[in-house]
PDB file of C-alpha atoms in Angstrom:
ATOM      1  CA  MET A 268     170.622 176.127 -64.557  1.00 97.00           C
ATOM      2  CA  ARG A 269     173.445 173.727 -63.348  1.00 98.00           C
ATOM      3  CA  ILE A 270     175.619 172.948 -66.320  1.00 99.00           C
ATOM      4  CA  ALA A 271     178.351 170.217 -66.690  1.00 99.00           C
ATOM      5  CA  VAL A 272     181.302 171.136 -68.670  1.00 99.00           C
ATOM      6  CA  ILE A 273     183.216 168.218 -69.714  1.00 99.00           C
ATOM      7  CA  GLY A 274     186.817 168.793 -70.359  1.00 98.00           C
ATOM      8  CA  GLY A 275     186.717 171.630 -67.976  1.00 98.00           C
ATOM      9  CA  ASN A 276     190.201 172.750 -68.040  1.00 97.00           C
ATOM     10  CA  GLY A 277     190.387 173.558 -71.808  1.00 97.00           C
ATOM     11  CA  GLN A 278     190.704 176.968 -73.046  1.00 97.00           C
ATOM     12  CA  ILE A 279     187.106 177.265 -74.251  1.00 98.00           C
ATOM     13  CA  ALA A 280     185.802 175.464 -71.375  1.00 98.00           C
ATOM     14  CA  ARG A 281     187.358 177.931 -68.805  1.00 98.00           C
ATOM     15  CA  LEU A 282     186.100 180.808 -70.716  1.00 99.00           C
ATOM     16  CA  LEU A 283     182.756 179.230 -71.015  1.00 99.00           C
ATOM     17  CA  THR A 284     182.705 178.594 -67.226  1.00 99.00           C
ATOM     18  CA  THR A 285     183.408 182.068 -66.447  1.00 98.00           C
ATOM     19  CA  GLN A 286     180.566 183.303 -68.640  1.00 98.00           C
ATOM     20  CA  LEU A 287     178.080 180.988 -67.404  1.00 98.00           C
ATOM     21  CA  LEU A 288     178.942 181.778 -63.664  1.00 98.00           C
ATOM     22  CA  GLN A 289     178.500 185.530 -64.661  1.00 98.00           C
ATOM     23  CA  ARG A 290     175.107 184.642 -66.102  1.00 97.00           C
ATOM     24  CA  GLY A 291     173.977 183.187 -62.834  1.00 98.00           C
ATOM     25  CA  HIS A 292     174.487 179.520 -63.700  1.00 98.00           C
ATOM     26  CA  ARG A 293     176.331 176.870 -61.584  1.00 98.00           C
ATOM     27  CA  VAL A 294     179.097 174.869 -63.220  1.00 98.00           C
ATOM     28  CA  THR A 295     180.106 171.273 -62.694  1.00 98.00           C
ATOM     29  CA  SER A 296     183.542 170.955 -64.251  1.00 98.00           C
ATOM     30  CA  VAL A 297     184.593 167.467 -65.203  1.00 98.00           C
ATOM     31  CA  VAL A 298     188.322 167.231 -65.628  1.00 98.00           C
ATOM     32  CA  ARG A 299     190.611 164.079 -65.891  1.00 96.00           C
ATOM     33  CA  ASN A 300     193.599 165.603 -63.836  1.00 96.00           C
ATOM     34  CA  PRO A 301     193.312 166.358 -60.177  1.00 97.00           C
ATOM     35  CA  GLU A 302     195.873 169.090 -60.346  1.00 97.00           C
ATOM     36  CA  HIS A 303     193.310 171.290 -61.974  1.00 97.00           C
ATOM     37  CA  VAL A 304     190.923 171.104 -59.304  1.00 97.00           C
ATOM     38  CA  ASP A 305     192.254 174.203 -57.443  1.00 97.00           C
ATOM     39  CA  SER A 306     192.314 176.473 -60.290  1.00 97.00           C
ATOM     40  CA  LEU A 307     188.662 175.465 -61.237  1.00 98.00           C
ATOM     41  CA  LYS A 308     187.602 176.106 -57.892  1.00 98.00           C
ATOM     42  CA  GLU A 309     189.003 179.641 -57.971  1.00 97.00           C
ATOM     43  CA  LEU A 310     186.966 180.242 -61.086  1.00 97.00           C
ATOM     44  CA  GLY A 311     183.991 179.304 -59.047  1.00 98.00           C
ATOM     45  CA  ALA A 312     183.111 175.967 -60.623  1.00 98.00           C
ATOM     46  CA  ASP A 313     182.580 172.637 -58.837  1.00 97.00           C
ATOM     47  CA  PRO A 314     185.205 170.295 -60.193  1.00 97.00           C
ATOM     48  CA  VAL A 315     184.437 166.516 -60.706  1.00 97.00           C
ATOM     49  CA  ILE A 316     187.245 163.942 -61.573  1.00 97.00           C
ATOM     50  CA  ALA A 317     186.493 161.592 -64.282  1.00 97.00           C
ATOM     51  CA  ASP A 318     188.821 159.917 -66.846  1.00 96.00           C
ATOM     52  CA  LEU A 319     186.751 159.587 -70.172  1.00 96.00           C
ATOM     53  CA  GLU A 320     189.156 156.806 -71.516  1.00 95.00           C
ATOM     54  CA  GLN A 321     188.662 154.637 -68.282  1.00 95.00           C
ATOM     55  CA  SER A 322     184.962 155.346 -67.358  1.00 96.00           C
ATOM     56  CA  THR A 323     181.635 153.720 -68.438  1.00 97.00           C
ATOM     57  CA  PRO A 324     178.763 155.712 -69.131  1.00 98.00           C
ATOM     58  CA  THR A 325     176.993 154.451 -65.745  1.00 98.00           C
ATOM     59  CA  ASP A 326     180.226 156.013 -63.851  1.00 96.00           C
ATOM     60  CA  LEU A 327     180.019 159.213 -65.675  1.00 98.00           C
ATOM     61  CA  ALA A 328     176.228 159.521 -65.272  1.00 97.00           C
ATOM     62  CA  LYS A 329     176.541 159.148 -61.499  1.00 96.00           C
ATOM     63  CA  GLN A 330     179.266 161.884 -61.477  1.00 93.00           C
ATOM     64  CA  LEU A 331     177.187 164.316 -63.443  1.00 94.00           C
ATOM     65  CA  GLY A 332     174.542 164.143 -60.912  1.00 86.00           C
ATOM     66  CA  HIS A 333     171.372 166.492 -61.303  1.00 89.00           C
ATOM     67  CA  VAL A 334     172.605 168.814 -63.976  1.00 97.00           C
ATOM     68  CA  ASP A 335     170.302 170.533 -66.463  1.00 98.00           C
ATOM     69  CA  ALA A 336     172.672 170.482 -69.446  1.00 99.00           C
ATOM     70  CA  VAL A 337     176.118 168.941 -70.649  1.00 99.00           C
ATOM     71  CA  VAL A 338     178.693 170.658 -72.878  1.00 99.00           C
ATOM     72  CA  PHE A 339     181.251 168.319 -74.105  1.00 99.00           C
ATOM     73  CA  ALA A 340     184.322 170.371 -74.678  1.00 98.00           C
ATOM     74  CA  ALA A 341     186.925 167.790 -74.147  1.00 97.00           C
ATOM     75  CA  GLY A 342     189.613 166.795 -76.705  1.00 93.00           C
ATOM     76  CA  ALA A 343     193.110 165.090 -76.932  1.00 90.00           C
ATOM     77  CA  GLY A 344     194.771 168.490 -77.945  1.00 85.00           C
ATOM     78  CA  PRO A 345     197.851 169.332 -79.821  1.00 84.00           C
ATOM     79  CA  GLY A 346     200.531 166.871 -79.923  1.00 86.00           C
ATOM     80  CA  SER A 347     198.373 163.760 -79.016  1.00 90.00           C
ATOM     81  CA  THR A 348     198.379 160.719 -80.964  1.00 94.00           C
ATOM     82  CA  ALA A 349     195.960 159.518 -83.696  1.00 92.00           C
ATOM     83  CA  GLU A 350     194.748 156.904 -81.332  1.00 94.00           C
ATOM     84  CA  ARG A 351     193.910 159.410 -78.578  1.00 95.00           C
ATOM     85  CA  LYS A 352     191.828 161.431 -81.163  1.00 95.00           C
ATOM     86  CA  LEU A 353     189.604 158.296 -81.372  1.00 96.00           C
ATOM     87  CA  THR A 354     189.513 157.460 -77.856  1.00 96.00           C
ATOM     88  CA  LEU A 355     188.904 160.952 -76.360  1.00 96.00           C
ATOM     89  CA  ASP A 356     187.479 163.317 -79.244  1.00 96.00           C
ATOM     90  CA  ARG A 357     185.286 160.505 -80.603  1.00 98.00           C
ATOM     91  CA  ASP A 358     184.476 157.988 -77.988  1.00 98.00           C
ATOM     92  CA  GLY A 359     184.714 160.348 -75.153  1.00 98.00           C
ATOM     93  CA  ALA A 360     181.842 162.345 -76.889  1.00 98.00           C
ATOM     94  CA  ILE A 361     179.854 159.308 -77.285  1.00 99.00           C
ATOM     95  CA  LEU A 362     180.421 158.045 -73.862  1.00 98.00           C
ATOM     96  CA  SER A 363     179.197 161.610 -72.503  1.00 99.00           C
ATOM     97  CA  ALA A 364     175.919 161.351 -74.581  1.00 99.00           C
ATOM     98  CA  ASP A 365     175.373 157.833 -73.216  1.00 98.00           C
ATOM     99  CA  ALA A 366     175.879 159.189 -69.736  1.00 98.00           C
ATOM    100  CA  ALA A 367     173.746 162.159 -70.528  1.00 98.00           C
ATOM    101  CA  GLU A 368     170.939 159.861 -71.529  1.00 98.00           C
ATOM    102  CA  LEU A 369     171.326 157.569 -68.519  1.00 98.00           C
ATOM    103  CA  ALA A 370     171.051 160.648 -66.225  1.00 97.00           C
ATOM    104  CA  ASN A 371     167.995 161.827 -68.089  1.00 97.00           C
ATOM    105  CA  ILE A 372     169.850 165.112 -69.220  1.00 98.00           C
ATOM    106  CA  ARG A 373     168.307 166.175 -72.389  1.00 98.00           C
ATOM    107  CA  ARG A 374     170.330 169.312 -73.218  1.00 99.00           C
ATOM    108  CA  PHE A 375     173.596 168.255 -74.772  1.00 99.00           C
ATOM    109  CA  VAL A 376     176.088 170.790 -76.706  1.00 99.00           C
ATOM    110  CA  VAL A 377     179.132 169.402 -78.490  1.00 99.00           C
ATOM    111  CA  VAL A 378     182.262 171.659 -79.389  1.00 98.00           C
ATOM    112  CA  SER A 379     183.320 170.244 -82.731  1.00 98.00           C
ATOM    113  CA  ALA A 380     185.194 171.813 -85.566  1.00 97.00           C
ATOM    114  CA  ILE A 381     184.619 173.273 -88.923  1.00 97.00           C
ATOM    115  CA  GLY A 382     184.882 171.201 -92.077  1.00 94.00           C
ATOM    116  CA  THR A 383     185.345 167.734 -90.122  1.00 95.00           C
ATOM    117  CA  ASP A 384     183.165 165.827 -92.812  1.00 95.00           C
ATOM    118  CA  THR A 385     185.817 166.406 -95.351  1.00 92.00           C
ATOM    119  CA  PHE A 386     188.308 164.103 -93.756  1.00 92.00           C
ATOM    120  CA  ASP A 387     190.480 161.750 -95.988  1.00 92.00           C
ATOM    121  CA  ARG A 388     189.244 158.119 -94.988  1.00 88.00           C
ATOM    122  CA  ASP A 389     192.386 156.787 -96.306  1.00 88.00           C
ATOM    123  CA  SER A 390     194.681 158.735 -94.557  1.00 93.00           C
ATOM    124  CA  ASP A 391     196.486 157.984 -91.018  1.00 90.00           C
ATOM    125  CA  ASP A 392     197.657 161.540 -90.886  1.00 94.00           C
ATOM    126  CA  VAL A 393     196.889 162.693 -87.199  1.00 94.00           C
ATOM    127  CA  TYR A 394     194.998 165.754 -88.502  1.00 93.00           C
ATOM    128  CA  GLN A 395     192.946 163.685 -90.719  1.00 96.00           C
ATOM    129  CA  VAL A 396     192.042 161.302 -87.925  1.00 96.00           C
ATOM    130  CA  TYR A 397     191.162 164.212 -85.740  1.00 95.00           C
ATOM    131  CA  LEU A 398     188.626 165.230 -88.266  1.00 96.00           C
ATOM    132  CA  ARG A 399     187.271 161.851 -88.578  1.00 96.00           C
ATOM    133  CA  ALA A 400     187.035 161.602 -84.921  1.00 97.00           C
ATOM    134  CA  LYS A 401     184.944 164.660 -84.608  1.00 97.00           C
ATOM    135  CA  SER A 402     182.818 163.814 -87.753  1.00 98.00           C
ATOM    136  CA  GLU A 403     181.982 160.398 -86.501  1.00 98.00           C
ATOM    137  CA  ALA A 404     181.199 161.742 -82.963  1.00 98.00           C
ATOM    138  CA  ASP A 405     178.953 164.407 -84.622  1.00 98.00           C
ATOM    139  CA  ALA A 406     177.093 161.503 -86.601  1.00 98.00           C
ATOM    140  CA  ASN A 407     176.552 159.495 -83.439  1.00 98.00           C
ATOM    141  CA  ILE A 408     175.015 162.600 -81.517  1.00 99.00           C
ATOM    142  CA  ARG A 409     172.749 163.581 -84.454  1.00 98.00           C
ATOM    143  CA  GLY A 410     171.109 160.219 -84.199  1.00 98.00           C
ATOM    144  CA  ARG A 411     170.031 160.793 -80.683  1.00 98.00           C
ATOM    145  CA  SER A 412     167.112 163.368 -81.165  1.00 98.00           C
ATOM    146  CA  ALA A 413     164.733 161.223 -79.446  1.00 98.00           C
ATOM    147  CA  LYS A 414     166.510 161.385 -76.131  1.00 98.00           C
ATOM    148  CA  LEU A 415     168.892 164.490 -76.531  1.00 99.00           C
ATOM    149  CA  ASP A 416     168.121 168.160 -77.271  1.00 99.00           C
ATOM    150  CA  TRP A 417     171.554 168.308 -78.842  1.00 99.00           C
ATOM    151  CA  THR A 418     173.504 171.175 -80.574  1.00 99.00           C
ATOM    152  CA  ILE A 419     176.706 170.787 -82.493  1.00 99.00           C
ATOM    153  CA  VAL A 420     178.886 173.752 -82.697  1.00 99.00           C
ATOM    154  CA  ARG A 421     181.789 173.571 -85.290  1.00 99.00           C
ATOM    155  CA  PRO A 422     183.878 176.671 -84.919  1.00 98.00           C
ATOM    156  CA  GLY A 423     186.560 177.860 -87.306  1.00 98.00           C
ATOM    157  CA  GLY A 424     190.346 178.150 -86.388  1.00 97.00           C
ATOM    158  CA  LEU A 425     190.714 179.096 -82.845  1.00 97.00           C
ATOM    159  CA  THR A 426     192.489 182.119 -81.628  1.00 98.00           C
ATOM    160  CA  ASP A 427     193.234 183.901 -78.396  1.00 97.00           C
ATOM    161  CA  ASP A 428     192.093 187.295 -79.573  1.00 98.00           C
ATOM    162  CA  ASP A 429     189.720 189.336 -77.581  1.00 98.00           C
ATOM    163  CA  ALA A 430     186.101 188.616 -77.999  1.00 98.00           C
ATOM    164  CA  THR A 431     184.425 190.530 -80.679  1.00 98.00           C
ATOM    165  CA  GLY A 432     180.759 189.632 -79.872  1.00 98.00           C
ATOM    166  CA  SER A 433     180.004 189.181 -83.464  1.00 99.00           C
ATOM    167  CA  VAL A 434     179.906 186.035 -85.645  1.00 99.00           C
ATOM    168  CA  LYS A 435     178.933 184.417 -88.889  1.00 98.00           C
ATOM    169  CA  VAL A 436     177.145 181.072 -88.515  1.00 98.00           C
ATOM    170  CA  GLY A 437     175.348 178.700 -91.036  1.00 97.00           C
ATOM    171  CA  GLU A 438     175.355 174.955 -91.861  1.00 95.00           C
ATOM    172  CA  GLN A 439     178.498 175.716 -93.855  1.00 95.00           C
ATOM    173  CA  VAL A 440     180.430 178.861 -94.023  1.00 96.00           C
ATOM    174  CA  GLU A 441     183.666 180.032 -95.461  1.00 95.00           C
ATOM    175  CA  ARG A 442     186.505 178.845 -93.548  1.00 94.00           C
ATOM    176  CA  GLY A 443     187.890 181.563 -91.079  1.00 97.00           C
ATOM    177  CA  SER A 444     188.869 181.977 -87.555  1.00 98.00           C
ATOM    178  CA  ILE A 445     187.131 182.948 -84.462  1.00 99.00           C
ATOM    179  CA  PRO A 446     188.200 184.003 -80.895  1.00 99.00           C
ATOM    180  CA  ARG A 447     187.760 181.135 -78.324  1.00 98.00           C
ATOM    181  CA  ALA A 448     185.855 183.876 -76.216  1.00 99.00           C
ATOM    182  CA  ASP A 449     183.462 184.289 -78.917  1.00 99.00           C
ATOM    183  CA  VAL A 450     183.004 180.486 -79.087  1.00 99.00           C
ATOM    184  CA  ALA A 451     182.135 180.280 -75.377  1.00 99.00           C
ATOM    185  CA  ALA A 452     179.708 183.139 -75.736  1.00 99.00           C
ATOM    186  CA  VAL A 453     177.841 181.347 -78.514  1.00 99.00           C
ATOM    187  CA  ILE A 454     177.472 178.205 -76.357  1.00 99.00           C
ATOM    188  CA  ALA A 455     176.441 180.282 -73.283  1.00 99.00           C
ATOM    189  CA  ALA A 456     173.846 181.987 -75.624  1.00 98.00           C
ATOM    190  CA  LEU A 457     172.524 178.592 -76.783  1.00 98.00           C
ATOM    191  CA  LEU A 458     172.237 177.563 -73.164  1.00 98.00           C
ATOM    192  CA  ASP A 459     170.420 180.589 -72.162  1.00 97.00           C
ATOM    193  CA  ARG A 460     167.989 180.823 -74.906  1.00 96.00           C
ATOM    194  CA  HIS A 461     167.574 177.145 -75.297  1.00 96.00           C
ATOM    195  CA  ALA A 462     168.333 177.690 -78.811  1.00 98.00           C
ATOM    196  CA  GLY A 463     169.780 175.476 -81.919  1.00 98.00           C
ATOM    197  CA  ILE A 464     168.167 172.336 -80.794  1.00 98.00           C
ATOM    198  CA  HIS A 465     168.766 169.599 -83.020  1.00 99.00           C
ATOM    199  CA  LYS A 466     170.986 171.894 -85.239  1.00 98.00           C
ATOM    200  CA  GLN A 467     174.666 171.748 -86.322  1.00 98.00           C
ATOM    201  CA  PHE A 468     176.366 174.919 -87.622  1.00 98.00           C
ATOM    202  CA  GLU A 469     179.794 176.298 -88.423  1.00 98.00           C
ATOM    203  CA  VAL A 470     180.888 179.563 -86.833  1.00 99.00           C
ATOM    204  CA  VAL A 471     183.461 181.864 -87.542  1.00 99.00           C
ATOM    205  CA  SER A 472     184.087 185.758 -86.868  1.00 98.00           C
ATOM    206  CA  GLY A 473     181.462 187.757 -88.682  1.00 98.00           C
ATOM    207  CA  GLU A 474     179.275 190.955 -88.570  1.00 98.00           C
ATOM    208  CA  GLU A 475     176.156 189.660 -86.765  1.00 98.00           C
ATOM    209  CA  GLU A 476     175.898 189.957 -82.937  1.00 98.00           C
ATOM    210  CA  ILE A 477     176.053 186.660 -81.223  1.00 98.00           C
ATOM    211  CA  GLY A 478     172.541 186.954 -79.428  1.00 97.00           C
ATOM    212  CA  SER A 479     170.935 187.584 -82.809  1.00 97.00           C
ATOM    213  CA  ALA A 480     172.926 184.921 -84.680  1.00 98.00           C
ATOM    214  CA  VAL A 481     171.856 182.330 -82.184  1.00 97.00           C
ATOM    215  CA  LYS A 482     168.287 183.421 -81.965  1.00 95.00           C
ATOM    216  CA  LYS A 483     167.915 182.665 -85.605  1.00 93.00           C
ATOM    217  CA  LEU A 484     169.243 178.926 -85.356  1.00 92.00           C
TER     218      LEU A 484
END
């Protein structure tokens, strides 16, 4: 398959790109900053420049081209403002879904976060706005089952530990952590198996082998 990874220079995105290429897929890596192009080419990806905060769905649909699946892994990142949590983590995900629909790309995987629906609606704290942004984006994606074969992945606290290859998944799981490499492996398995269609789940480190856990979704 040819898979577009939006937010392609993020840590999970880069790990995912490597894993997808190792599995024989081709990767279009969508990034905002042209300075990241060379390093993504070194990974083996085909970089495309797009600013989600400036693009229209039509613009992005043209840049995605003829891909078979889209992974939304973009985010404003640590240290960003509450406003950018909304314009990128929420609105960027929605714009990407709009673009996928315009380009007739059904498979759409979102990297969200554990516990996002517990946000405090009355708080303007940046973290609470981040949770709100993810929650509202996820809700929008869940309403697109007629046109998108979506999956929403909500990982626990992210670490840079080595991959374990084992996870715990469920609609809701006890909060915990998970290596970014394992999150990438879960997404790669979802795409390979065409699993988890119209499913939203939380995932942390656990005892079940990733392939087995994904197969049960």
